[in-house]
Every structure is written in structure tokens, then in C-alpha cells.
Amino acid sequence: MPAQPRNAAVTREERRAALREARVVLVSACLLGQACRYDGQSKGSDRVRQALEGKEVVPLCPETGAGLGTPRPAVVLRGGTGEAVLAGHAQAVERESGQDQTAAFRRGAELALEAARRFGATVALLKERSPSCGTQGTYVGEQLVQGRGVTAARLHAAGILTVSDEDL
Ligand code: SF4
């Protein structure tokens, strides 16, 4: 039985408190205004910027970091959420064409973990519902389901507490 991640089953209030206390935070780059989303847009947010005031911020987009371009075809998970993708039981595929992007999604998750470790981030503030960054919900096929995207699952398994923009 693997060790229980220390961020298992924390409440929204506990996640918010952990973010307040964190000195270094890994952040989905689109939440900081980078136009790195699949549709070429950003999701810059004043609430995010306020929550990060005074902290060291490590911006990262796992998908573009893994070499996927912007804009790029929308991707959904197939067969399970991020944990299942990491375990090899599910895939990340382009919604329209079905092209398999699992390797890129796994690479992006490893990049995020490497960045968190290198800079000492104990908390990650991620964009909700993304197939990479979703912390509480993500798309499996056309269904929004409870669960994590691939990067959020990798960070969670490594003991990094994941908070989303919707927790703020
Ligand atoms: S949600 Fe994550 S993968 Fe998607 S654009 Fe934002 S940082 Fe990149």
C-alpha cells in the first residue's frame, strides 16, 4: 500500500489556509495571464493575483511545457481521470480526432513536479476542470467528473497540496 499523500481529503478551507501559509507556489500559467490555453486564451484572474501577493510564484503550463502548441486541439481524458492515466489505464486524447496525447500529458506532469521540487513549492494553485490541471473535476469524454487531471494527480501523489482557482 503506497504512503497516503499528506493532502488527501483536505477541505476547501484547509486548502485555502495552506495556500495562505505557503511561501512558494506552483501556478498554472494561464491563471497568471499567459495565453497558453488550448484555445489561445488566458484565464488571468485578479483573485489569483491577490492570493499570491508576497509569495514566490513558479508559473508553469504542463501542456505547452511538454511541447504542445497554442492554440491546440482540445483534449479529454478517456477511460479514467489523471490517476488512471498515470497508471496506464486511461489516455489523454484529442476530442475531435482521437489522437493520443498521453505521452505529452505525462511529460507535462513530470515537468510540473520537477519545477515544484526545484523551487521548493509545497502548494500548487491550478486551473480547475483542465485535463492536466483540474484538482476536483476534469473531463472524461464529454462528462465533467469528480477527479484530477494528469498533472494535478502527479503533484497530489507526490504530496504537493493542490488548490484550484475555484477554491479562492
Ligand atoms: S489549465 Fe494547465 S495545461 Fe491548461 S493552459 Fe492552463 S496551465 Fe496550461
GROMACS .gro file of C-alpha atoms and ligand atoms in nm:
model
  176
    1MET     CA    1   0.000   0.000   0.000
    2PRO     CA    2   0.162   0.332  -0.101
    3ALA     CA    3   0.204   0.606   0.159
    4GLN     CA    4  -0.106   0.825   0.193
    5PRO     CA    5  -0.039   1.166   0.034
    6ARG     CA    6  -0.047   1.431   0.305
    7ASN     CA    7  -0.303   1.632   0.111
    8ALA     CA    8  -0.562   1.355   0.096
    9ALA     CA    9  -0.916   1.458   0.187
   10VAL     CA   10  -0.850   1.817   0.288
   11THR     CA   11  -1.139   2.059   0.295
   12ARG     CA   12  -1.166   2.374   0.090
   13GLU     CA   13  -1.090   2.581   0.400
   14GLU     CA   14  -0.780   2.372   0.468
   15ARG     CA   15  -0.666   2.418   0.110
   16ARG     CA   16  -0.716   2.793   0.132
   17ALA     CA   17  -0.526   2.806   0.461
   18ALA     CA   18  -0.239   2.605   0.314
   19LEU     CA   19  -0.221   2.847   0.022
   20ARG     CA   20  -0.215   3.144   0.259
   21GLU     CA   21   0.073   2.990   0.452
   22ALA     CA   22   0.278   2.874   0.153
   23ARG     CA   23   0.592   3.068   0.067
   24VAL     CA   24   0.647   2.917  -0.280
   25VAL     CA   25   0.353   2.822  -0.503
   26LEU     CA   26   0.349   2.645  -0.840
   27VAL     CA   27   0.078   2.812  -1.050
   28SER     CA   28  -0.099   2.724  -1.376
   29ALA     CA   29   0.049   2.982  -1.612
   30CYS     CA   30  -0.289   3.060  -1.772
   31LEU     CA   31  -0.413   3.187  -1.433
   32LEU     CA   32  -0.133   3.445  -1.440
   33GLY     CA   33  -0.244   3.579  -1.776
   34GLN     CA   34  -0.033   3.369  -2.013
   35ALA     CA   35  -0.226   3.290  -2.330
   36CYS     CA   36  -0.132   2.922  -2.318
   37ARG     CA   37  -0.477   2.760  -2.317
   38TYR     CA   38  -0.577   2.524  -2.595
   39ASP     CA   39  -0.795   2.799  -2.747
   40GLY     CA   40  -0.516   3.058  -2.736
   41GLN     CA   41  -0.675   3.242  -2.444
   42SER     CA   42  -0.559   3.304  -2.088
   43LYS     CA   43  -0.755   3.283  -1.763
   44GLY     CA   44  -0.585   3.566  -1.578
   45SER     CA   45  -0.761   3.637  -1.253
   46ASP     CA   46  -0.741   3.920  -1.001
   47ARG     CA   47  -0.839   3.679  -0.724
   48VAL     CA   48  -0.542   3.460  -0.814
   49ARG     CA   49  -0.305   3.756  -0.822
   50GLN     CA   50  -0.431   3.876  -0.484
   51ALA     CA   51  -0.397   3.528  -0.331
   52LEU     CA   52  -0.034   3.516  -0.447
   53GLU     CA   53   0.071   3.858  -0.320
   54GLY     CA   54   0.403   3.839  -0.137
   55LYS     CA   55   0.471   3.481  -0.243
   56GLU     CA   56   0.730   3.331  -0.473
   57VAL     CA   57   0.546   3.212  -0.782
   58VAL     CA   58   0.655   2.933  -1.014
   59PRO     CA   59   0.443   2.965  -1.332
   60LEU     CA   60   0.409   2.653  -1.543
   61CYS     CA   61   0.187   2.524  -1.822
   62PRO     CA   62   0.236   2.148  -1.838
   63GLU     CA   63   0.086   2.114  -2.184
   64THR     CA   64   0.292   2.380  -2.361
   65GLY     CA   65   0.592   2.276  -2.149
   66ALA     CA   66   0.556   1.930  -2.298
   67GLY     CA   67   0.572   2.075  -2.648
   68LEU     CA   68   0.204   2.108  -2.737
   69GLY     CA   69   0.143   2.429  -2.929
   70THR     CA   70  -0.103   2.713  -2.871
   71PRO     CA   71  -0.369   2.705  -2.993
   72ARG     CA   72  -0.402   2.325  -2.996
   73PRO     CA   73  -0.685   2.074  -3.024
   74ALA     CA   74  -0.893   2.029  -2.708
   75VAL     CA   75  -0.802   1.716  -2.516
   76VAL     CA   76  -1.019   1.499  -2.292
   77LEU     CA   77  -0.931   1.200  -2.080
   78ARG     CA   78  -1.058   0.863  -2.193
   79GLY     CA   79  -1.109   0.567  -1.961
   80GLY     CA   80  -1.046   0.744  -1.630
   81THR     CA   81  -0.911   1.053  -1.454
   82GLY     CA   82  -0.549   1.162  -1.408
   83GLU     CA   83  -0.454   0.883  -1.169
   84ALA     CA   84  -0.570   0.622  -1.421
   85VAL     CA   85  -0.370   0.792  -1.697
   86LEU     CA   86  -0.058   0.782  -1.481
   87ALA     CA   87  -0.122   0.416  -1.401
   88GLY     CA   88  -0.154   0.334  -1.772
   89HIS     CA   89  -0.526   0.251  -1.756
   90ALA     CA   90  -0.657   0.562  -1.935
   91GLN     CA   91  -0.544   0.804  -2.204
   92ALA     CA   92  -0.546   1.173  -2.294
   93VAL     CA   93  -0.685   1.210  -2.646
   94GLU     CA   94  -0.778   1.495  -2.877
   95ARG     CA   95  -1.154   1.541  -2.853
   96GLU     CA   96  -1.215   1.567  -3.228
   97SER     CA   97  -0.958   1.341  -3.387
   98GLY     CA   98  -0.896   1.094  -3.104
   99GLN     CA   99  -0.521   1.139  -3.149
  100ASP     CA  100  -0.339   1.009  -2.843
  101GLN     CA  101  -0.156   1.278  -2.643
  102THR     CA  102  -0.098   1.067  -2.333
  103ALA     CA  103   0.280   1.083  -2.355
  104ALA     CA  104   0.277   1.463  -2.371
  105PHE     CA  105   0.039   1.485  -2.076
  106ARG     CA  106   0.257   1.255  -1.868
  107ARG     CA  107   0.565   1.454  -1.965
  108GLY     CA  108   0.393   1.777  -1.864
  109ALA     CA  109   0.305   1.629  -1.527
  110GLU     CA  110   0.667   1.532  -1.467
  111LEU     CA  111   0.782   1.881  -1.566
  112ALA     CA  112   0.543   2.032  -1.313
  113LEU     CA  113   0.669   1.805  -1.038
  114GLU     CA  114   1.032   1.878  -1.125
  115ALA     CA  115   0.962   2.253  -1.114
  116ALA     CA  116   0.783   2.225  -0.780
  117ARG     CA  117   1.071   2.031  -0.630
  118ARG     CA  118   1.341   2.251  -0.777
  119PHE     CA  119   1.188   2.569  -0.637
  120GLY     CA  120   1.052   2.421  -0.315
  121ALA     CA  121   0.681   2.471  -0.388
  122THR     CA  122   0.465   2.295  -0.131
  123VAL     CA  123   0.133   2.406  -0.281
  124ALA     CA  124   0.012   2.422  -0.642
  125LEU     CA  125  -0.263   2.662  -0.749
  126LEU     CA  126  -0.416   2.510  -1.061
  127LYS     CA  127  -0.690   2.578  -1.316
  128GLU     CA  128  -0.999   2.375  -1.236
  129ARG     CA  129  -1.151   2.129  -1.487
  130SER     CA  130  -0.849   2.111  -1.717
  131PRO     CA  131  -0.743   1.759  -1.824
  132SER     CA  132  -0.398   1.849  -1.691
  133CYS     CA  133  -0.460   2.092  -1.408
  134GLY     CA  134  -0.810   2.009  -1.274
  135THR     CA  135  -0.792   1.938  -0.900
  136GLN     CA  136  -1.150   1.842  -0.814
  137GLY     CA  137  -1.309   1.798  -1.155
  138THR     CA  138  -1.196   1.709  -1.506
  139TYR     CA  139  -1.346   1.586  -1.830
  140VAL     CA  140  -1.358   1.217  -1.911
  141GLY     CA  141  -1.504   1.212  -2.259
  142GLU     CA  142  -1.781   1.469  -2.261
  143GLN     CA  143  -1.858   1.421  -1.892
  144LEU     CA  144  -1.731   1.651  -1.619
  145VAL     CA  145  -1.642   1.406  -1.342
  146GLN     CA  146  -1.501   1.432  -0.993
  147GLY     CA  147  -1.128   1.373  -1.002
  148ARG     CA  148  -0.797   1.519  -1.103
  149GLY     CA  149  -0.626   1.595  -1.428
  150VAL     CA  150  -0.293   1.432  -1.506
  151THR     CA  151  -0.063   1.699  -1.362
  152ALA     CA  152  -0.277   1.751  -1.053
  153ALA     CA  153  -0.275   1.376  -0.993
  154ARG     CA  154   0.105   1.361  -1.022
  155LEU     CA  155   0.154   1.652  -0.782
  156HIS     CA  156  -0.101   1.512  -0.537
  157ALA     CA  157   0.068   1.171  -0.536
  158ALA     CA  158   0.398   1.343  -0.457
  159GLY     CA  159   0.247   1.514  -0.152
  160ILE     CA  160   0.207   1.862  -0.301
  161LEU     CA  161  -0.121   2.017  -0.194
  162THR     CA  162  -0.334   2.116  -0.492
  163VAL     CA  163  -0.568   2.415  -0.472
  164SER     CA  164  -0.779   2.547  -0.759
  165ASP     CA  165  -0.883   2.892  -0.873
  166GLU     CA  166  -1.238   2.794  -0.772
  167ASP     CA  167  -1.125   2.742  -0.411
  168LEU     CA  168  -1.041   3.112  -0.380
  169SF4     S1  169  -0.500   2.472  -1.741
  169SF4    FE1  170  -0.292   2.397  -1.716
  169SF4     S2  171  -0.241   2.295  -1.909
  169SF4    FE2  172  -0.424   2.422  -1.946
  169SF4     S3  173  -0.341   2.616  -2.022
  169SF4    FE3  174  -0.364   2.637  -1.801
  169SF4     S4  175  -0.162   2.582  -1.722
  169SF4    FE4  176  -0.172   2.505  -1.931
   0.00000   0.00000   0.00000
